[in-house]
Amino acid sequence: MHRVSVSFGDALVLEDVTFDADTGSFVAVVGPNGAGKSTLVKVALGLVRPHRGHAALFGVAAGAEPRRIGYVPQLKTFDRSFPASALELVVTGLRSSWPGRVTAVEREVASAALSSVGAAELAQRQLARLSGGELQRVYLATALVRRPALVLLDEPATGVDYLAEHDLYDLLEAYQAATTATVVMVTHDLAAARYHADQVLVLNRRVHGFGTPAEVLCESCLRSAFGHRQHAHALALGGGA
């Protein structure tokens, strides 16, 4: 992204955001609530257009090649009562629409995606019967079913337990190792950013730091973004555990 700014009405949500994620890297985006992190993801998906600046993926304008992107939204955005199975949800990742009838080829590909995230036994289970961790695995299978070059995740660990969260990171790292894909993850978990990311974007409307975890998960960057020292202290405590 180069000097990207986004406004909704009179509210300036992103201001002069510039960074360049390395191909094949694991990028964590951290910042306080209301920092513009989810808007940043929407810009990358081509769902929100900057009123100033330029966002590009794969050398073309953001949103121009959606089939090369896998997206894992926040769990809270999905209506769990929707009458569908896990396999049908994964097939939407192949079609980019809801399947009226799943073909044999689609069933095979979707089943393989579920197996790759340890969720083969969930294929016929209704979404309403899935736990938070199970639904997150199904979301991940939906994002990965087309073998995307970029995986975007918006707070994927929210609403899942500790074991499910760490399984998620293991699955993402295994996918990266197999494909050299780039992963960009919005997270509130500074420890996860420190231990799993190659690059970290510290964001609060504007960029307060972009670089390796050692470079930007420091007290000065975090205090600048969060406005107090609590997060830096918590990170320091987590690093010694």
PDB file of C-alpha atoms in Angstrom:
ATOM      1  CA  MET A   1       0.000   0.000   0.000  1.00  0.00           C
ATOM      2  CA  HIS A   2       1.250   3.468  -0.861  1.00  0.00           C
ATOM      3  CA  ARG A   3      -0.090   6.501   1.027  1.00  0.00           C
ATOM      4  CA  VAL A   4      -3.540   4.936   1.423  1.00  0.00           C
ATOM      5  CA  SER A   5      -6.187   7.038   3.160  1.00  0.00           C
ATOM      6  CA  VAL A   6      -9.813   6.024   3.747  1.00  0.00           C
ATOM      7  CA  SER A   7     -12.665   8.130   5.111  1.00  0.00           C
ATOM      8  CA  PHE A   8     -16.235   7.233   5.989  1.00  0.00           C
ATOM      9  CA  GLY A   9     -18.112  10.511   6.038  1.00  0.00           C
ATOM     10  CA  ASP A  10     -16.130  12.882   8.221  1.00  0.00           C
ATOM     11  CA  ALA A  11     -14.253  10.059   9.953  1.00  0.00           C
ATOM     12  CA  LEU A  12     -10.692   9.469   8.752  1.00  0.00           C
ATOM     13  CA  VAL A  13     -10.155   5.716   9.309  1.00  0.00           C
ATOM     14  CA  LEU A  14      -6.795   5.225   7.567  1.00  0.00           C
ATOM     15  CA  GLU A  15      -4.279   7.999   7.000  1.00  0.00           C
ATOM     16  CA  ASP A  16      -1.297   7.865   4.655  1.00  0.00           C
ATOM     17  CA  VAL A  17      -0.711   4.121   5.186  1.00  0.00           C
ATOM     18  CA  THR A  18       2.377   2.818   3.392  1.00  0.00           C
ATOM     19  CA  PHE A  19       3.962  -0.627   3.649  1.00  0.00           C
ATOM     20  CA  ASP A  20       5.168  -3.433   1.383  1.00  0.00           C
ATOM     21  CA  ALA A  21       4.696  -7.011   2.617  1.00  0.00           C
ATOM     22  CA  ASP A  22       7.311  -9.475   1.442  1.00  0.00           C
ATOM     23  CA  THR A  23       6.093 -12.355  -0.725  1.00  0.00           C
ATOM     24  CA  GLY A  24       5.914 -15.543   1.315  1.00  0.00           C
ATOM     25  CA  SER A  25       5.995 -13.728   4.654  1.00  0.00           C
ATOM     26  CA  PHE A  26       3.687 -14.002   7.671  1.00  0.00           C
ATOM     27  CA  VAL A  27       2.497 -10.479   8.470  1.00  0.00           C
ATOM     28  CA  ALA A  28       0.656  -9.614  11.685  1.00  0.00           C
ATOM     29  CA  VAL A  29      -1.400  -6.413  11.860  1.00  0.00           C
ATOM     30  CA  VAL A  30      -1.810  -5.145  15.426  1.00  0.00           C
ATOM     31  CA  GLY A  31      -3.404  -2.088  16.987  1.00  0.00           C
ATOM     32  CA  PRO A  32      -6.150  -0.988  19.365  1.00  0.00           C
ATOM     33  CA  ASN A  33      -9.888  -1.277  18.696  1.00  0.00           C
ATOM     34  CA  GLY A  34     -10.983   1.194  16.053  1.00  0.00           C
ATOM     35  CA  ALA A  35      -7.483   1.428  14.569  1.00  0.00           C
ATOM     36  CA  GLY A  36      -8.671   0.673  11.016  1.00  0.00           C
ATOM     37  CA  LYS A  37      -7.348  -2.901  10.884  1.00  0.00           C
ATOM     38  CA  SER A  38     -10.504  -4.453   9.404  1.00  0.00           C
ATOM     39  CA  THR A  39     -10.770  -1.551   6.940  1.00  0.00           C
ATOM     40  CA  LEU A  40      -7.198  -2.304   5.863  1.00  0.00           C
ATOM     41  CA  VAL A  41      -8.257  -5.893   5.084  1.00  0.00           C
ATOM     42  CA  LYS A  42     -11.248  -4.630   3.093  1.00  0.00           C
ATOM     43  CA  VAL A  43      -8.949  -2.368   1.068  1.00  0.00           C
ATOM     44  CA  ALA A  44      -6.748  -5.376   0.295  1.00  0.00           C
ATOM     45  CA  LEU A  45      -9.816  -7.359  -0.797  1.00  0.00           C
ATOM     46  CA  GLY A  46     -10.943  -4.521  -3.056  1.00  0.00           C
ATOM     47  CA  LEU A  47     -14.148  -4.035  -1.037  1.00  0.00           C
ATOM     48  CA  VAL A  48     -13.198  -0.509   0.049  1.00  0.00           C
ATOM     49  CA  ARG A  49     -11.504   1.931  -2.302  1.00  0.00           C
ATOM     50  CA  PRO A  50      -9.087   4.483  -0.846  1.00  0.00           C
ATOM     51  CA  HIS A  51      -9.987   8.104  -1.436  1.00  0.00           C
ATOM     52  CA  ARG A  52      -6.260   8.720  -1.722  1.00  0.00           C
ATOM     53  CA  GLY A  53      -3.281   6.479  -2.431  1.00  0.00           C
ATOM     54  CA  HIS A  54      -2.932   3.093  -4.071  1.00  0.00           C
ATOM     55  CA  ALA A  55      -3.250  -0.512  -2.922  1.00  0.00           C
ATOM     56  CA  ALA A  56      -1.896  -3.359  -5.055  1.00  0.00           C
ATOM     57  CA  LEU A  57      -1.644  -7.146  -4.823  1.00  0.00           C
ATOM     58  CA  PHE A  58       0.352  -9.310  -7.250  1.00  0.00           C
ATOM     59  CA  GLY A  59       1.349  -6.185  -9.162  1.00  0.00           C
ATOM     60  CA  VAL A  60      -2.234  -5.162  -9.996  1.00  0.00           C
ATOM     61  CA  ALA A  61      -4.891  -3.095  -8.227  1.00  0.00           C
ATOM     62  CA  ALA A  62      -6.276  -4.636  -5.040  1.00  0.00           C
ATOM     63  CA  GLY A  63      -9.427  -6.637  -5.818  1.00  0.00           C
ATOM     64  CA  ALA A  64      -8.456  -7.382  -9.431  1.00  0.00           C
ATOM     65  CA  GLU A  65      -7.535 -11.025  -8.758  1.00  0.00           C
ATOM     66  CA  PRO A  66      -9.889 -12.268  -6.003  1.00  0.00           C
ATOM     67  CA  ARG A  67      -9.374 -15.940  -6.807  1.00  0.00           C
ATOM     68  CA  ARG A  68      -5.746 -15.707  -5.679  1.00  0.00           C
ATOM     69  CA  ILE A  69      -6.883 -14.633  -2.197  1.00  0.00           C
ATOM     70  CA  GLY A  70      -8.271 -16.720   0.654  1.00  0.00           C
ATOM     71  CA  TYR A  71     -10.176 -14.785   3.335  1.00  0.00           C
ATOM     72  CA  VAL A  72     -11.010 -15.848   6.890  1.00  0.00           C
ATOM     73  CA  PRO A  73     -13.479 -13.376   8.463  1.00  0.00           C
ATOM     74  CA  GLN A  74     -14.208 -12.865  12.136  1.00  0.00           C
ATOM     75  CA  LEU A  75     -16.373 -15.633  13.585  1.00  0.00           C
ATOM     76  CA  LYS A  76     -18.895 -13.146  14.943  1.00  0.00           C
ATOM     77  CA  THR A  77     -19.802 -11.982  11.413  1.00  0.00           C
ATOM     78  CA  PHE A  78     -21.374 -15.320  10.442  1.00  0.00           C
ATOM     79  CA  ASP A  79     -24.981 -16.335  11.122  1.00  0.00           C
ATOM     80  CA  ARG A  80     -24.534 -19.706  12.823  1.00  0.00           C
ATOM     81  CA  SER A  81     -28.208 -20.566  12.311  1.00  0.00           C
ATOM     82  CA  PHE A  82     -27.842 -20.693   8.517  1.00  0.00           C
ATOM     83  CA  PRO A  83     -29.067 -24.148   7.403  1.00  0.00           C
ATOM     84  CA  ALA A  84     -25.986 -25.521   5.666  1.00  0.00           C
ATOM     85  CA  SER A  85     -23.263 -28.099   6.177  1.00  0.00           C
ATOM     86  CA  ALA A  86     -19.557 -27.513   6.622  1.00  0.00           C
ATOM     87  CA  LEU A  87     -18.843 -29.046   3.215  1.00  0.00           C
ATOM     88  CA  GLU A  88     -21.311 -26.701   1.495  1.00  0.00           C
ATOM     89  CA  LEU A  89     -19.570 -23.716   3.074  1.00  0.00           C
ATOM     90  CA  VAL A  90     -16.185 -24.919   1.795  1.00  0.00           C
ATOM     91  CA  VAL A  91     -17.621 -25.301  -1.718  1.00  0.00           C
ATOM     92  CA  THR A  92     -18.474 -21.585  -1.683  1.00  0.00           C
ATOM     93  CA  GLY A  93     -14.708 -21.044  -1.676  1.00  0.00           C
ATOM     94  CA  LEU A  94     -14.546 -22.820  -5.035  1.00  0.00           C
ATOM     95  CA  ARG A  95     -17.559 -21.123  -6.617  1.00  0.00           C
ATOM     96  CA  SER A  96     -17.598 -17.727  -4.908  1.00  0.00           C
ATOM     97  CA  SER A  97     -21.344 -18.316  -4.567  1.00  0.00           C
ATOM     98  CA  TRP A  98     -23.653 -20.610  -2.636  1.00  0.00           C
ATOM     99  CA  PRO A  99     -23.885 -24.078  -4.257  1.00  0.00           C
ATOM    100  CA  GLY A 100     -27.370 -25.154  -5.240  1.00  0.00           C
ATOM    101  CA  ARG A 101     -26.054 -28.648  -5.799  1.00  0.00           C
ATOM    102  CA  VAL A 102     -22.549 -29.884  -5.013  1.00  0.00           C
ATOM    103  CA  THR A 103     -20.888 -31.822  -7.855  1.00  0.00           C
ATOM    104  CA  ALA A 104     -18.771 -34.925  -7.292  1.00  0.00           C
ATOM    105  CA  VAL A 105     -15.587 -33.030  -8.188  1.00  0.00           C
ATOM    106  CA  GLU A 106     -16.451 -30.175  -5.814  1.00  0.00           C
ATOM    107  CA  ARG A 107     -17.214 -32.668  -3.052  1.00  0.00           C
ATOM    108  CA  GLU A 108     -13.829 -34.323  -3.527  1.00  0.00           C
ATOM    109  CA  VAL A 109     -11.884 -31.043  -3.522  1.00  0.00           C
ATOM    110  CA  ALA A 110     -13.796 -29.626  -0.547  1.00  0.00           C
ATOM    111  CA  SER A 111     -13.361 -32.871   1.410  1.00  0.00           C
ATOM    112  CA  ALA A 112      -9.611 -32.723   0.778  1.00  0.00           C
ATOM    113  CA  ALA A 113      -9.512 -29.119   2.060  1.00  0.00           C
ATOM    114  CA  LEU A 114     -11.350 -30.131   5.235  1.00  0.00           C
ATOM    115  CA  SER A 115      -8.942 -33.031   5.717  1.00  0.00           C
ATOM    116  CA  SER A 116      -5.962 -30.695   5.340  1.00  0.00           C
ATOM    117  CA  VAL A 117      -7.121 -28.693   8.382  1.00  0.00           C
ATOM    118  CA  GLY A 118      -8.074 -31.735  10.452  1.00  0.00           C
ATOM    119  CA  ALA A 119     -11.811 -31.343   9.937  1.00  0.00           C
ATOM    120  CA  ALA A 120     -12.744 -34.250   7.651  1.00  0.00           C
ATOM    121  CA  GLU A 121     -15.277 -35.563  10.178  1.00  0.00           C
ATOM    122  CA  LEU A 122     -17.163 -32.237  10.096  1.00  0.00           C
ATOM    123  CA  ALA A 123     -18.105 -32.380   6.392  1.00  0.00           C
ATOM    124  CA  GLN A 124     -21.788 -33.219   6.858  1.00  0.00           C
ATOM    125  CA  ARG A 125     -22.270 -31.443  10.171  1.00  0.00           C
ATOM    126  CA  GLN A 126     -24.579 -28.434  10.220  1.00  0.00           C
ATOM    127  CA  LEU A 127     -22.871 -25.106  10.892  1.00  0.00           C
ATOM    128  CA  ALA A 128     -25.112 -24.474  13.899  1.00  0.00           C
ATOM    129  CA  ARG A 129     -23.633 -27.571  15.598  1.00  0.00           C
ATOM    130  CA  LEU A 130     -20.001 -26.496  15.284  1.00  0.00           C
ATOM    131  CA  SER A 131     -17.961 -25.131  18.168  1.00  0.00           C
ATOM    132  CA  GLY A 132     -15.944 -21.937  17.686  1.00  0.00           C
ATOM    133  CA  GLY A 133     -12.760 -23.894  17.000  1.00  0.00           C
ATOM    134  CA  GLU A 134     -14.524 -26.259  14.576  1.00  0.00           C
ATOM    135  CA  LEU A 135     -16.097 -23.366  12.665  1.00  0.00           C
ATOM    136  CA  GLN A 136     -12.720 -21.670  12.460  1.00  0.00           C
ATOM    137  CA  ARG A 137     -11.244 -24.797  10.844  1.00  0.00           C
ATOM    138  CA  VAL A 138     -14.096 -24.845   8.323  1.00  0.00           C
ATOM    139  CA  TYR A 139     -13.510 -21.158   7.586  1.00  0.00           C
ATOM    140  CA  LEU A 140      -9.828 -21.907   7.039  1.00  0.00           C
ATOM    141  CA  ALA A 141     -10.628 -24.812   4.701  1.00  0.00           C
ATOM    142  CA  THR A 142     -12.936 -22.467   2.751  1.00  0.00           C
ATOM    143  CA  ALA A 143     -10.119 -19.926   2.431  1.00  0.00           C
ATOM    144  CA  LEU A 144      -7.515 -22.506   1.374  1.00  0.00           C
ATOM    145  CA  VAL A 145      -9.605 -24.680  -0.958  1.00  0.00           C
ATOM    146  CA  ARG A 146      -8.353 -22.840  -4.076  1.00  0.00           C
ATOM    147  CA  ARG A 147      -4.732 -22.890  -2.842  1.00  0.00           C
ATOM    148  CA  PRO A 148      -4.496 -19.076  -2.748  1.00  0.00           C
ATOM    149  CA  ALA A 149      -1.245 -17.134  -2.974  1.00  0.00           C
ATOM    150  CA  LEU A 150      -2.413 -14.777  -0.211  1.00  0.00           C
ATOM    151  CA  VAL A 151      -4.390 -15.644   2.925  1.00  0.00           C
ATOM    152  CA  LEU A 152      -6.055 -12.739   4.780  1.00  0.00           C
ATOM    153  CA  LEU A 153      -7.379 -13.378   8.284  1.00  0.00           C
ATOM    154  CA  ASP A 154      -9.344 -10.899  10.394  1.00  0.00           C
ATOM    155  CA  GLU A 155      -8.861 -11.747  14.094  1.00  0.00           C
ATOM    156  CA  PRO A 156      -9.092 -15.514  13.478  1.00  0.00           C
ATOM    157  CA  ALA A 157      -8.415 -16.476  17.111  1.00  0.00           C
ATOM    158  CA  THR A 158     -11.319 -14.451  18.543  1.00  0.00           C
ATOM    159  CA  GLY A 159     -13.965 -16.768  19.983  1.00  0.00           C
ATOM    160  CA  VAL A 160     -11.828 -19.935  19.971  1.00  0.00           C
ATOM    161  CA  ASP A 161     -10.071 -21.635  22.869  1.00  0.00           C
ATOM    162  CA  TYR A 162      -6.322 -21.782  23.513  1.00  0.00           C
ATOM    163  CA  LEU A 163      -5.751 -25.145  21.805  1.00  0.00           C
ATOM    164  CA  ALA A 164      -7.822 -24.183  18.748  1.00  0.00           C
ATOM    165  CA  GLU A 165      -5.850 -20.930  18.455  1.00  0.00           C
ATOM    166  CA  HIS A 166      -2.496 -22.716  18.451  1.00  0.00           C
ATOM    167  CA  ASP A 167      -3.777 -25.347  16.017  1.00  0.00           C
ATOM    168  CA  LEU A 168      -4.709 -22.468  13.702  1.00  0.00           C
ATOM    169  CA  TYR A 169      -1.167 -21.086  13.704  1.00  0.00           C
ATOM    170  CA  ASP A 170       0.271 -24.563  13.079  1.00  0.00           C
ATOM    171  CA  LEU A 171      -2.088 -25.051  10.111  1.00  0.00           C
ATOM    172  CA  LEU A 172      -1.197 -21.664   8.626  1.00  0.00           C
ATOM    173  CA  GLU A 173       2.523 -22.324   8.939  1.00  0.00           C
ATOM    174  CA  ALA A 174       2.126 -25.786   7.378  1.00  0.00           C
ATOM    175  CA  TYR A 175       0.212 -24.243   4.454  1.00  0.00           C
ATOM    176  CA  GLN A 176       2.933 -21.639   3.986  1.00  0.00           C
ATOM    177  CA  ALA A 177       5.638 -24.292   4.028  1.00  0.00           C
ATOM    178  CA  ALA A 178       3.805 -26.262   1.330  1.00  0.00           C
ATOM    179  CA  THR A 179       2.895 -23.332  -0.946  1.00  0.00           C
ATOM    180  CA  THR A 180       5.138 -20.294  -0.118  1.00  0.00           C
ATOM    181  CA  ALA A 181       1.911 -18.274   0.233  1.00  0.00           C
ATOM    182  CA  THR A 182       1.813 -14.924   2.002  1.00  0.00           C
ATOM    183  CA  VAL A 183      -0.279 -14.693   5.196  1.00  0.00           C
ATOM    184  CA  VAL A 184      -1.617 -11.403   6.567  1.00  0.00           C
ATOM    185  CA  MET A 185      -3.396 -11.691   9.919  1.00  0.00           C
ATOM    186  CA  VAL A 186      -5.158  -9.043  11.996  1.00  0.00           C
ATOM    187  CA  THR A 187      -4.725  -9.918  15.672  1.00  0.00           C
ATOM    188  CA  HIS A 188      -5.004  -8.434  19.166  1.00  0.00           C
ATOM    189  CA  ASP A 189      -2.519 -11.024  20.436  1.00  0.00           C
ATOM    190  CA  LEU A 190       0.891  -9.368  20.626  1.00  0.00           C
ATOM    191  CA  ALA A 191       2.541 -12.607  21.745  1.00  0.00           C
ATOM    192  CA  ALA A 192       1.211 -14.401  18.638  1.00  0.00           C
ATOM    193  CA  ALA A 193       2.539 -11.569  16.480  1.00  0.00           C
ATOM    194  CA  ARG A 194       5.912 -11.855  18.153  1.00  0.00           C
ATOM    195  CA  TYR A 195       6.278 -15.618  17.837  1.00  0.00           C
ATOM    196  CA  HIS A 196       4.585 -16.363  14.505  1.00  0.00           C
ATOM    197  CA  ALA A 197       5.066 -13.301  12.277  1.00  0.00           C
ATOM    198  CA  ASP A 198       8.012 -12.393  10.066  1.00  0.00           C
ATOM    199  CA  GLN A 199       6.773  -8.813   9.747  1.00  0.00           C
ATOM    200  CA  VAL A 200       4.466  -6.751  11.971  1.00  0.00           C
ATOM    201  CA  LEU A 201       2.412  -3.694  11.043  1.00  0.00           C
ATOM    202  CA  VAL A 202       1.572  -1.562  14.096  1.00  0.00           C
ATOM    203  CA  LEU A 203      -1.490   0.453  13.098  1.00  0.00           C
ATOM    204  CA  ASN A 204      -3.692   3.085  14.642  1.00  0.00           C
ATOM    205  CA  ARG A 205      -5.183   4.957  11.702  1.00  0.00           C
ATOM    206  CA  ARG A 206      -1.637   5.540  10.480  1.00  0.00           C
ATOM    207  CA  VAL A 207       1.442   3.289  10.532  1.00  0.00           C
ATOM    208  CA  HIS A 208       3.288   3.440  13.861  1.00  0.00           C
ATOM    209  CA  GLY A 209       5.789   0.761  12.883  1.00  0.00           C
ATOM    210  CA  PHE A 210       6.462  -1.827  10.187  1.00  0.00           C
ATOM    211  CA  GLY A 211       9.275  -4.342  10.340  1.00  0.00           C
ATOM    212  CA  THR A 212      10.359  -7.468  12.152  1.00  0.00           C
ATOM    213  CA  PRO A 213       8.777  -8.223  15.549  1.00  0.00           C
ATOM    214  CA  ALA A 214      12.054  -7.314  17.253  1.00  0.00           C
ATOM    215  CA  GLU A 215      12.069  -3.932  15.509  1.00  0.00           C
ATOM    216  CA  VAL A 216       8.481  -2.772  16.037  1.00  0.00           C
ATOM    217  CA  LEU A 217       7.045  -4.674  19.005  1.00  0.00           C
ATOM    218  CA  CYS A 218       8.933  -2.307  21.264  1.00  0.00           C
ATOM    219  CA  GLU A 219       7.701   0.097  23.891  1.00  0.00           C
ATOM    220  CA  SER A 220       8.073   3.211  21.761  1.00  0.00           C
ATOM    221  CA  CYS A 221       6.017   1.844  18.811  1.00  0.00           C
ATOM    222  CA  LEU A 222       3.341   0.292  21.008  1.00  0.00           C
ATOM    223  CA  ARG A 223       3.032   3.327  23.226  1.00  0.00           C
ATOM    224  CA  SER A 224       2.693   5.486  20.120  1.00  0.00           C
ATOM    225  CA  ALA A 225      -0.121   3.264  18.754  1.00  0.00           C
ATOM    226  CA  PHE A 226      -1.920   2.319  21.965  1.00  0.00           C
ATOM    227  CA  GLY A 227      -1.311   5.498  23.932  1.00  0.00           C
ATOM    228  CA  HIS A 228      -0.054   3.815  27.106  1.00  0.00           C
ATOM    229  CA  ARG A 229       2.552   1.326  28.316  1.00  0.00           C
ATOM    230  CA  GLN A 230       0.341  -1.621  29.284  1.00  0.00           C
ATOM    231  CA  HIS A 231       0.746  -3.543  26.037  1.00  0.00           C
ATOM    232  CA  ALA A 232       4.513  -3.191  25.981  1.00  0.00           C
ATOM    233  CA  HIS A 233       4.734  -4.430  29.561  1.00  0.00           C
ATOM    234  CA  ALA A 234       2.432  -7.372  28.810  1.00  0.00           C
ATOM    235  CA  LEU A 235       4.596  -8.283  25.822  1.00  0.00           C
ATOM    236  CA  ALA A 236       7.742  -8.143  27.909  1.00  0.00           C
ATOM    237  CA  LEU A 237       6.172 -10.411  30.510  1.00  0.00           C
ATOM    238  CA  GLY A 238       5.020 -12.834  27.823  1.00  0.00           C
ATOM    239  CA  GLY A 239       8.511 -12.949  26.312  1.00  0.00           C
ATOM    240  CA  GLY A 240       9.977 -14.160  29.565  1.00  0.00           C
ATOM    241  CA  ALA A 241       7.388 -16.891  30.188  1.00  0.00           C
TER     242      ALA A 241
END
